[in-house]
Short mmCIF file of C-alpha atoms and ligand atoms in Angstrom, two decimals:
data_model
loop_
_atom_site.label_atom_id
_atom_site.label_comp_id
_atom_site.label_asym_id
_atom_site.label_seq_id
_atom_site.Cartn_x
_atom_site.Cartn_y
_atom_site.Cartn_z
CA MET A 1 131.96 98.23 240.25
CA ASN A 2 131.78 101.47 238.21
CA LYS A 3 128.89 100.32 235.97
CA ASN A 4 125.91 102.38 234.96
CA VAL A 5 123.06 101.17 237.14
CA TRP A 6 120.26 102.20 234.75
CA GLU A 7 121.40 99.44 232.38
CA LYS A 8 121.01 96.84 235.14
CA TYR A 9 117.58 97.65 236.55
CA SER A 10 114.55 95.42 235.95
CA GLU A 11 111.10 96.94 235.56
CA GLU A 12 110.22 95.80 239.07
CA LYS A 13 113.32 97.36 240.61
CA THR A 14 112.70 100.60 238.71
CA LYS A 15 109.22 100.77 240.23
CA ALA A 16 110.54 100.25 243.76
CA MET A 17 113.24 102.87 243.14
CA GLU A 18 110.72 105.46 241.85
CA LYS A 19 108.50 104.86 244.87
CA PHE A 20 111.44 105.35 247.22
CA CYS A 21 112.41 108.58 245.45
CA ASP A 22 108.83 109.91 245.71
CA GLY A 23 109.12 109.53 249.49
CA TYR A 24 112.51 111.19 249.39
CA LYS A 25 111.25 114.21 247.42
CA ASP A 26 108.39 114.63 249.91
CA PHE A 27 110.88 114.54 252.77
CA LEU A 28 113.13 117.14 251.11
CA SER A 29 110.20 119.44 250.33
CA ASN A 30 108.93 119.46 253.89
CA HIS A 31 112.12 119.24 255.98
CA LYS A 32 114.76 121.86 255.29
CA THR A 33 116.40 122.44 258.70
CA GLU A 34 118.14 120.06 261.11
CA ARG A 35 115.30 120.60 263.60
CA GLU A 36 112.62 119.68 261.08
CA CYS A 37 114.59 116.56 260.08
CA THR A 38 115.23 115.50 263.69
CA LEU A 39 111.52 115.74 264.48
CA PHE A 40 110.71 113.73 261.34
CA ALA A 41 113.17 110.99 262.37
CA ALA A 42 111.83 110.86 265.95
CA GLU A 43 108.19 110.61 264.80
CA LEU A 44 109.04 107.95 262.24
CA ALA A 45 110.98 106.02 264.89
CA LYS A 46 108.09 106.19 267.38
CA SER A 47 105.65 104.88 264.80
CA ASN A 48 108.06 101.98 264.19
CA GLY A 49 108.23 100.92 267.84
CA PHE A 50 111.31 102.87 268.98
CA ILE A 51 111.22 104.25 272.51
CA ASP A 52 112.77 107.48 273.78
CA LEU A 53 116.01 106.64 275.60
CA SER A 54 115.34 109.30 278.26
CA ASP A 55 112.07 107.51 279.16
CA ALA A 56 113.89 104.18 279.27
CA ILE A 57 116.50 105.67 281.62
CA LYS A 58 113.81 107.14 283.94
CA GLN A 59 112.05 103.78 284.15
CA ASN A 60 115.38 101.94 284.40
CA LYS A 61 114.07 99.70 281.63
CA LYS A 62 116.34 96.77 280.84
CA LEU A 63 117.16 96.58 277.15
CA LYS A 64 117.51 93.25 275.35
CA ALA A 65 118.25 92.06 271.82
CA GLY A 66 115.78 93.48 269.30
CA ASP A 67 114.84 96.52 271.44
CA LYS A 68 114.74 99.84 269.60
CA VAL A 69 115.61 103.22 271.14
CA PHE A 70 116.31 106.77 270.03
CA ALA A 71 117.94 109.77 271.72
CA ILE A 72 117.46 113.37 270.63
CA ASN A 73 120.16 115.98 271.16
CA MET A 74 118.86 119.57 271.52
CA ASN A 75 116.29 118.87 268.79
CA LYS A 76 119.06 119.08 266.17
CA SER A 77 120.60 115.63 266.05
CA ILE A 78 119.40 112.13 266.82
CA LEU A 79 120.84 108.68 267.43
CA LEU A 80 118.73 105.58 266.78
CA ALA A 81 119.74 102.09 267.87
CA VAL A 82 118.53 98.51 267.55
CA VAL A 83 120.10 96.28 270.19
CA GLY A 84 121.90 93.26 268.72
CA LYS A 85 122.06 89.66 269.88
CA LYS A 86 125.79 89.96 270.55
CA ASP A 87 127.31 91.95 273.41
CA MET A 88 127.89 95.55 272.31
CA ALA A 89 131.53 95.15 273.35
CA GLU A 90 131.89 93.03 270.20
CA GLY A 91 131.29 96.10 268.10
CA ILE A 92 128.49 98.21 266.64
CA ASN A 93 127.55 98.91 263.01
CA PHE A 94 127.17 102.66 262.55
CA VAL A 95 125.85 104.64 259.61
CA GLY A 96 126.32 108.36 260.23
CA SER A 97 125.20 111.31 258.13
CA HIS A 98 124.44 114.99 258.70
CA LEU A 99 121.22 116.98 258.67
CA ASP A 100 122.60 120.51 258.39
CA SER A 101 123.01 122.12 254.96
CA PRO A 102 124.51 125.39 253.71
CA ARG A 103 122.11 128.32 254.16
CA LEU A 104 121.85 131.88 255.47
CA ASP A 105 121.27 132.32 259.21
CA ILE A 106 119.46 135.42 260.40
CA LYS A 107 121.56 137.51 262.79
CA ALA A 108 120.51 138.20 266.40
CA THR A 109 119.64 141.90 265.86
CA PRO A 110 118.86 141.77 262.16
CA ILE A 111 116.09 144.19 261.16
CA TYR A 112 116.86 147.61 259.71
CA GLU A 113 115.51 150.02 257.11
CA ASN A 114 117.31 151.84 254.32
CA ASN A 115 115.78 154.13 251.70
CA GLU A 116 112.21 153.06 252.43
CA LEU A 117 113.01 149.34 252.27
CA CYS A 118 113.14 146.95 255.22
CA LEU A 119 116.00 144.46 255.27
CA VAL A 120 117.25 141.60 257.43
CA ASP A 121 120.94 140.90 258.10
CA THR A 122 122.20 137.37 257.58
CA HIS A 123 125.39 135.42 258.28
CA TYR A 124 125.91 132.51 255.91
CA TYR A 125 126.37 129.00 257.29
CA GLY A 126 128.76 126.57 255.59
CA GLY A 127 130.50 126.92 252.24
CA ILE A 128 128.39 128.86 249.76
CA LYS A 129 128.91 130.81 246.54
CA THR A 130 127.26 134.00 247.70
CA TYR A 131 125.95 135.11 244.29
CA GLN A 132 123.89 131.91 243.95
CA TRP A 133 121.61 133.08 246.77
CA THR A 134 120.52 136.31 245.08
CA ALA A 135 117.47 136.75 242.85
CA ILE A 136 115.79 133.48 243.84
CA PRO A 137 112.74 132.92 246.07
CA LEU A 138 113.77 132.25 249.66
CA ALA A 139 111.92 131.09 252.76
CA ILE A 140 112.55 131.49 256.49
CA HIS A 141 112.36 128.36 258.67
CA GLY A 142 113.13 128.33 262.35
CA THR A 143 112.42 128.60 266.01
CA VAL A 144 111.94 131.57 268.33
CA ALA A 145 112.32 130.91 272.08
CA LYS A 146 110.39 133.32 274.34
CA LYS A 147 111.49 134.45 277.80
CA ASP A 148 108.53 132.56 279.34
CA GLY A 149 109.87 129.29 277.94
CA LYS A 150 107.45 129.05 275.02
CA VAL A 151 108.98 128.06 271.69
CA ILE A 152 107.43 129.30 268.46
CA ASN A 153 108.11 127.40 265.24
CA PHE A 154 108.16 129.77 262.31
CA VAL A 155 107.94 129.06 258.57
CA PHE A 156 107.42 131.82 256.01
CA GLY A 157 107.86 131.76 252.26
CA GLU A 158 106.86 128.23 251.21
CA GLY A 159 103.95 127.26 248.95
CA ASP A 160 102.25 129.57 246.47
CA GLY A 161 102.05 132.59 248.78
CA ALA A 162 104.59 135.30 249.52
CA CYS A 163 108.30 134.62 249.84
CA VAL A 164 111.40 136.73 250.56
CA GLY A 165 114.71 137.10 248.74
CA ILE A 166 117.98 138.92 248.15
CA THR A 167 118.11 141.26 245.21
CA ASP A 168 120.85 141.52 242.56
CA ILE A 169 121.92 144.50 240.47
CA LEU A 170 121.05 144.60 236.77
CA PRO A 171 123.88 143.66 234.38
CA HIS A 172 124.12 147.20 232.90
CA LEU A 173 125.24 148.61 236.26
CA ASP A 174 127.47 145.69 237.22
CA PRO A 175 131.06 145.85 235.89
CA ASN A 176 131.86 142.46 237.52
CA ARG A 177 128.94 140.68 235.99
CA GLN A 178 131.00 137.84 234.51
CA ASN A 179 132.71 137.31 237.83
CA PRO A 180 130.10 137.91 240.46
CA LYS A 181 131.54 138.95 243.79
CA VAL A 182 128.79 139.36 246.31
CA LYS A 183 130.26 139.69 249.81
CA GLY A 184 128.78 137.69 252.68
CA GLU A 185 127.90 140.94 254.40
CA ASP A 186 125.87 141.96 251.32
CA LEU A 187 123.42 139.07 251.68
CA ASN A 188 120.63 141.19 253.12
CA LEU A 189 117.14 139.81 252.86
CA LEU A 190 114.51 142.20 251.48
CA VAL A 191 111.39 141.73 253.62
CA GLY A 192 109.29 144.89 253.21
CA SER A 193 108.61 148.22 251.51
CA LYS A 194 105.45 149.49 253.22
CA PRO A 195 105.42 152.16 255.95
CA ASP A 196 103.68 152.00 259.30
CA THR A 197 101.95 155.41 259.13
CA SER A 198 101.15 155.40 262.85
CA VAL A 199 104.77 156.19 263.78
CA GLU A 200 107.14 159.06 262.92
CA LYS A 201 110.49 157.22 262.85
CA ASP A 202 111.61 153.92 261.30
CA LYS A 203 108.26 153.47 259.59
CA TYR A 204 109.39 150.69 257.30
CA LYS A 205 111.11 148.69 260.01
CA ASN A 206 108.17 149.22 262.35
CA ASN A 207 105.74 147.82 259.86
CA ILE A 208 107.68 144.54 259.79
CA ILE A 209 108.01 144.48 263.60
CA LYS A 210 104.23 144.82 263.79
CA ILE A 211 103.83 141.74 261.59
CA LEU A 212 106.21 139.80 263.85
CA ASN A 213 104.26 141.03 266.91
CA ALA A 214 101.09 139.63 265.38
CA ASN A 215 102.90 136.25 265.42
CA ASN A 216 103.76 136.77 269.13
CA ILE A 217 107.40 137.60 268.27
CA ASP A 218 109.05 140.75 269.69
CA GLU A 219 112.15 142.28 268.10
CA GLU A 220 114.28 141.29 271.11
CA ASP A 221 113.09 137.67 270.82
CA LEU A 222 115.22 137.36 267.68
CA PHE A 223 118.25 137.15 269.97
CA SER A 224 116.92 133.80 271.26
CA ALA A 225 115.94 132.54 267.84
CA GLU A 226 117.34 130.18 265.23
CA LEU A 227 116.01 131.38 261.90
CA GLU A 228 117.41 129.89 258.72
CA VAL A 229 116.95 131.32 255.24
CA VAL A 230 116.62 128.50 252.70
CA PRO A 231 115.49 128.20 249.07
CA SER A 232 111.70 128.32 248.79
CA GLY A 233 109.97 125.50 246.96
CA LYS A 234 109.65 121.79 246.57
CA ALA A 235 112.03 119.09 245.43
CA ARG A 236 111.15 117.73 242.01
CA ASP A 237 112.16 115.39 239.23
CA PHE A 238 114.96 116.71 237.04
CA GLY A 239 115.70 116.02 233.37
CA LEU A 240 113.49 115.38 230.35
CA ASP A 241 113.77 111.71 231.29
CA LYS A 242 113.03 112.45 234.99
CA SER A 243 116.09 110.40 235.98
CA MET A 244 117.34 112.84 238.60
CA VAL A 245 116.13 114.76 241.66
CA LEU A 246 116.49 118.51 242.12
CA GLY A 247 116.23 119.67 245.71
CA TYR A 248 117.65 121.87 248.44
CA GLY A 249 119.96 120.35 251.07
CA GLN A 250 120.63 117.00 249.42
CA ASP A 251 124.06 117.32 251.07
CA ASP A 252 123.51 115.44 253.24
CA LYS A 253 119.79 114.83 253.57
CA VAL A 254 119.99 112.28 250.76
CA CYS A 255 122.20 110.02 252.90
CA ALA A 256 120.27 110.90 256.08
CA TYR A 257 116.96 109.88 254.51
CA SER A 258 118.20 106.72 252.83
CA SER A 259 120.08 105.54 255.95
CA LEU A 260 117.07 106.33 258.17
CA MET A 261 114.58 104.53 255.93
CA ALA A 262 116.91 101.53 255.73
CA PHE A 263 117.21 101.57 259.51
CA MET A 264 113.45 101.26 259.99
CA GLU A 265 113.74 97.79 258.45
CA VAL A 266 116.41 96.51 260.84
CA LYS A 267 115.08 93.62 262.97
CA ASN A 268 117.02 91.44 265.43
CA PRO A 269 120.52 92.17 264.10
CA GLU A 270 123.48 90.10 265.27
CA LYS A 271 125.40 93.23 266.19
CA THR A 272 123.86 96.40 267.61
CA ALA A 273 123.05 98.76 264.74
CA VAL A 274 123.04 102.54 265.01
CA CYS A 275 121.81 105.28 262.69
CA LEU A 276 123.35 108.64 263.54
CA LEU A 277 121.99 111.91 262.15
CA VAL A 278 124.16 114.81 263.28
CA ASP A 279 124.32 118.58 262.98
CA LYS A 280 127.11 121.13 262.30
CA GLU A 281 129.07 119.02 259.78
CA GLU A 282 129.16 121.95 257.39
CA ILE A 283 131.03 124.09 259.92
CA GLY A 284 133.50 121.49 261.19
CA SER A 285 131.34 119.12 263.28
CA VAL A 286 131.82 121.41 266.29
CA GLY A 287 129.50 122.31 269.16
CA ALA A 288 127.10 120.32 271.31
CA THR A 289 125.18 118.90 268.34
CA GLY A 290 128.17 118.19 266.06
CA MET A 291 129.92 114.84 265.68
CA GLN A 292 132.78 115.94 267.96
CA SER A 293 130.36 116.38 270.88
CA LYS A 294 130.35 113.82 273.72
CA PHE A 295 126.62 113.26 273.10
CA PHE A 296 127.27 110.25 270.91
CA GLU A 297 129.56 108.57 273.45
CA ASN A 298 127.19 109.37 276.33
CA VAL A 299 124.26 107.76 274.54
CA ILE A 300 126.23 104.60 273.74
CA ALA A 301 127.20 104.44 277.44
CA GLU A 302 123.54 104.79 278.50
CA ILE A 303 122.40 102.07 276.10
CA MET A 304 125.15 99.70 277.29
CA ASN A 305 124.13 100.49 280.86
CA LEU A 306 120.49 99.56 280.22
CA CYS A 307 121.73 96.38 278.51
CA GLY A 308 123.54 95.59 281.78
CA ASN A 309 127.06 95.54 280.40
CA TYR A 310 128.39 99.07 280.81
CA SER A 311 131.91 99.68 281.98
CA GLU A 312 134.39 102.24 280.68
CA LEU A 313 136.48 99.38 279.29
CA ASN A 314 133.49 97.67 277.64
CA MET A 315 132.50 100.90 275.97
CA ARG A 316 136.01 101.47 274.65
CA ARG A 317 136.01 97.92 273.31
CA ALA A 318 132.62 98.45 271.67
CA LEU A 319 133.74 101.59 269.86
CA ASN A 320 137.11 100.13 268.95
CA LYS A 321 135.55 97.04 267.36
CA SER A 322 132.86 98.97 265.51
CA LYS A 323 132.44 99.55 261.79
CA MET A 324 131.10 102.66 260.20
CA LEU A 325 129.84 104.06 256.94
CA SER A 326 130.36 107.80 257.06
CA SER A 327 127.45 108.47 254.77
CA ASP A 328 128.06 111.79 253.14
CA VAL A 329 127.72 112.99 249.57
CA THR A 330 130.58 113.43 247.11
CA ALA A 331 130.95 115.60 243.99
CA GLY A 332 129.68 114.02 240.77
CA TYR A 333 131.69 114.41 237.57
CA ASP A 334 130.39 117.47 235.74
CA PRO A 335 131.24 117.79 231.99
CA ASN A 336 130.58 121.53 232.33
CA TYR A 337 133.44 121.88 234.82
CA PRO A 338 136.12 119.29 233.95
CA THR A 339 139.13 121.31 235.16
CA PRO A 340 139.21 120.37 238.87
CA MET A 341 138.03 116.82 238.23
CA ASN A 342 139.63 113.66 236.99
CA GLU A 343 137.10 111.68 234.98
CA ASN A 344 138.73 108.32 235.70
CA THR A 345 138.47 108.66 239.46
CA GLU A 346 135.55 111.02 240.00
CA ALA A 347 132.11 109.78 241.05
CA HIS A 348 129.60 109.59 238.17
CA LEU A 349 125.86 110.07 238.45
CA GLY A 350 124.11 106.77 237.84
CA ARG A 351 126.93 104.43 238.91
CA GLY A 352 125.52 103.72 242.37
CA ILE A 353 126.72 104.59 245.86
CA SER A 354 130.15 106.16 245.87
CA PHE A 355 132.94 105.01 248.21
CA ASN A 356 135.76 107.44 248.93
CA LYS A 357 138.60 105.37 250.34
CA TYR A 358 140.09 108.62 251.50
CA THR A 359 139.08 112.25 251.35
CA GLY A 360 141.56 115.05 251.97
CA SER A 361 143.70 116.71 249.33
CA ARG A 362 147.27 117.67 248.38
CA GLY A 363 148.92 114.61 249.89
CA LYS A 364 145.85 113.16 251.61
CA TYR A 365 146.06 115.70 254.44
CA ASP A 366 143.30 115.33 257.04
CA ALA A 367 142.02 112.18 255.34
CA ASN A 368 140.63 109.10 256.95
CA ASP A 369 142.36 106.39 254.92
CA ALA A 370 140.08 103.34 255.02
CA ASN A 371 141.70 99.94 255.57
CA PRO A 372 141.80 97.52 252.62
CA GLU A 373 140.71 94.59 254.84
CA PHE A 374 137.53 96.47 255.74
CA ILE A 375 136.91 97.50 252.13
CA ALA A 376 137.31 93.90 250.98
CA LYS A 377 134.61 92.80 253.44
CA LEU A 378 132.28 95.51 252.14
CA ARG A 379 132.95 94.64 248.48
CA ALA A 380 132.19 90.99 249.12
CA GLU A 381 128.90 91.84 250.83
CA LEU A 382 127.76 94.34 248.20
CA ASP A 383 128.65 92.05 245.29
CA LYS A 384 126.81 89.17 246.98
CA LYS A 385 123.68 91.31 247.26
CA GLU A 386 124.08 92.88 243.78
CA ILE A 387 124.31 96.39 245.16
CA TYR A 388 125.99 98.79 242.74
CA PHE A 389 128.83 100.97 243.93
CA GLN A 390 131.75 102.98 242.58
CA ALA A 391 135.24 103.64 243.97
CA THR A 392 135.98 107.36 243.73
CA GLU A 393 137.89 110.42 244.86
CA MET A 394 136.82 114.03 245.04
CA GLY A 395 138.69 116.35 242.72
CA LYS A 396 142.17 116.24 241.25
CA VAL A 397 145.05 115.64 243.65
CA ASP A 398 146.04 119.29 243.90
CA ALA A 399 142.58 120.72 243.30
CA GLY A 400 140.94 120.53 246.67
CA GLY A 401 138.82 118.03 248.48
CA GLY A 402 136.52 118.04 251.44
CA GLY A 403 135.97 116.73 254.92
CA THR A 404 133.33 114.49 256.47
CA ILE A 405 132.73 113.04 259.94
CA ALA A 406 134.81 109.94 259.06
CA TYR A 407 138.04 111.00 260.80
CA ILE A 408 136.24 111.78 264.06
CA MET A 409 134.82 108.26 264.38
CA ALA A 410 138.12 106.77 263.20
CA ASN A 411 139.68 108.29 266.34
CA TYR A 412 137.99 105.53 268.36
CA GLY A 413 139.98 103.00 266.37
CA MET A 414 136.98 101.75 264.41
CA GLU A 415 136.86 100.89 260.72
CA VAL A 416 135.38 103.82 258.76
CA ILE A 417 134.85 104.62 255.10
CA ASP A 418 132.98 107.43 253.35
CA ALA A 419 130.03 106.20 251.34
CA GLY A 420 127.41 108.45 249.79
CA VAL A 421 125.54 109.76 246.80
CA PRO A 422 127.25 111.82 244.04
CA VAL A 423 125.83 115.34 243.72
CA LEU A 424 125.97 117.99 240.98
CA SER A 425 125.83 121.68 241.96
CA MET A 426 126.74 120.70 245.51
CA HIS A 427 126.19 123.47 248.10
CA ALA A 428 124.16 125.46 245.55
CA PRO A 429 120.57 126.33 246.51
CA TRP A 430 119.33 123.51 244.26
CA GLU A 431 121.42 120.35 244.11
CA VAL A 432 121.06 117.44 241.65
CA THR A 433 121.30 113.69 242.35
CA SER A 434 120.53 110.54 240.35
CA LYS A 435 117.55 108.42 241.40
CA VAL A 436 119.38 105.10 241.04
CA ASP A 437 122.23 106.34 243.25
CA ILE A 438 119.71 107.32 245.93
CA TYR A 439 118.14 103.85 245.81
CA GLU A 440 121.46 102.01 245.75
CA SER A 441 122.63 103.99 248.79
CA TYR A 442 119.50 102.89 250.64
CA LEU A 443 120.18 99.25 249.69
CA CYS A 444 123.81 99.59 250.74
CA TYR A 445 122.99 101.06 254.17
CA ARG A 446 120.33 98.38 254.62
CA ALA A 447 122.93 95.66 254.01
CA PHE A 448 125.54 97.33 256.20
CA TYR A 449 123.39 97.48 259.35
CA ASP A 450 123.22 93.66 259.30
CA LEU A 451 126.93 93.10 258.58
CA VAL A 452 128.41 90.54 260.98
MN1 MN B 501 128.17 116.68 253.51
MN1 MN B 502 128.70 119.90 252.50
#
């Protein structure tokens, strides 16, 4: 526990770790929204022999040990399961992470012009430092649903071509420059500066509308759209020694990716294993695609039904006897910002997957306090398999803290603990993680799915 993993790795393990991180960087570069990630997970699952649960239900297909299914929720979250040899009422092993990341959402009636510039109104999603989103290249990823039922997937601003962005004022005209205070309402995306000379009014706005029209998007279609403004560009190695990964949305795509890849290797487990990738964690796990939604429970009920052992009581028993890793990132100790952190108890980059026995702050409020008996079982398993982990907290006692989906699952009476990768610059457009922590988290999730 709490050892630097780099000192422990063999050449062979380093190679495997680098290969895994190459796949991870590719994933991060090409999947920035919850929809893109959900589609990735579904395609990967299909190519690994998973079947769509809705097809299985239609065909009334009986599920047996070793069968693999997935269920998609509104294209923004997904549950994958491998049926175990034991009755599900004996408990399920869950690993749950989230696909949504802080970003700027485009409003429903967003386009306007001002002083010969065309701008787009945004409403930020999740906890951001507003000033970090100015003066960097941004991209728009999303979906526009047309009245006729067609859905257009839209990506603009990636690759070497054009991008968009939010401007900042030069230091000479900014009295607050050492304490940047950009209001959420000020995060207006600059998208154009060229007039449409064929019209008299709103020339600059009209020129942009024309470009949207060429993509089969009308201005009013933006009401039935989900367009997310995210940092433009690829994930890449970080550091002169290339020991880290820089990428957008590593909270919590790092845990989502490592738990998903580990799940693809699960075969004939004793207990049913489930990989859960949810949406809306950053805004309180609310809504139809968040962890608090009944979707999760409904899917477990459907799977139990196809296994031939569904009853309300059996399902309650299954959830009650389950174990879960709430796989979400935690803050890494940052020597640049020691004030809110306690170096003895904070997660450190390079020390492996980080377990937060409890989150919460100022007297453990709103924390899921993991049970020592459960933690002991995990420690034994991880030590046996030489998987490196650290026991941590997030921030000083009175400094703050953060929430995860752990407490929601704990409501079923199951054993839950937070386990994830330490991150530097968390919630900033570009977040930093350590490669060995990414790999150790994958190994940890892999071991957990098979826990008996
Ligand atoms: Mn998170
Ligand atoms: Mn977060």
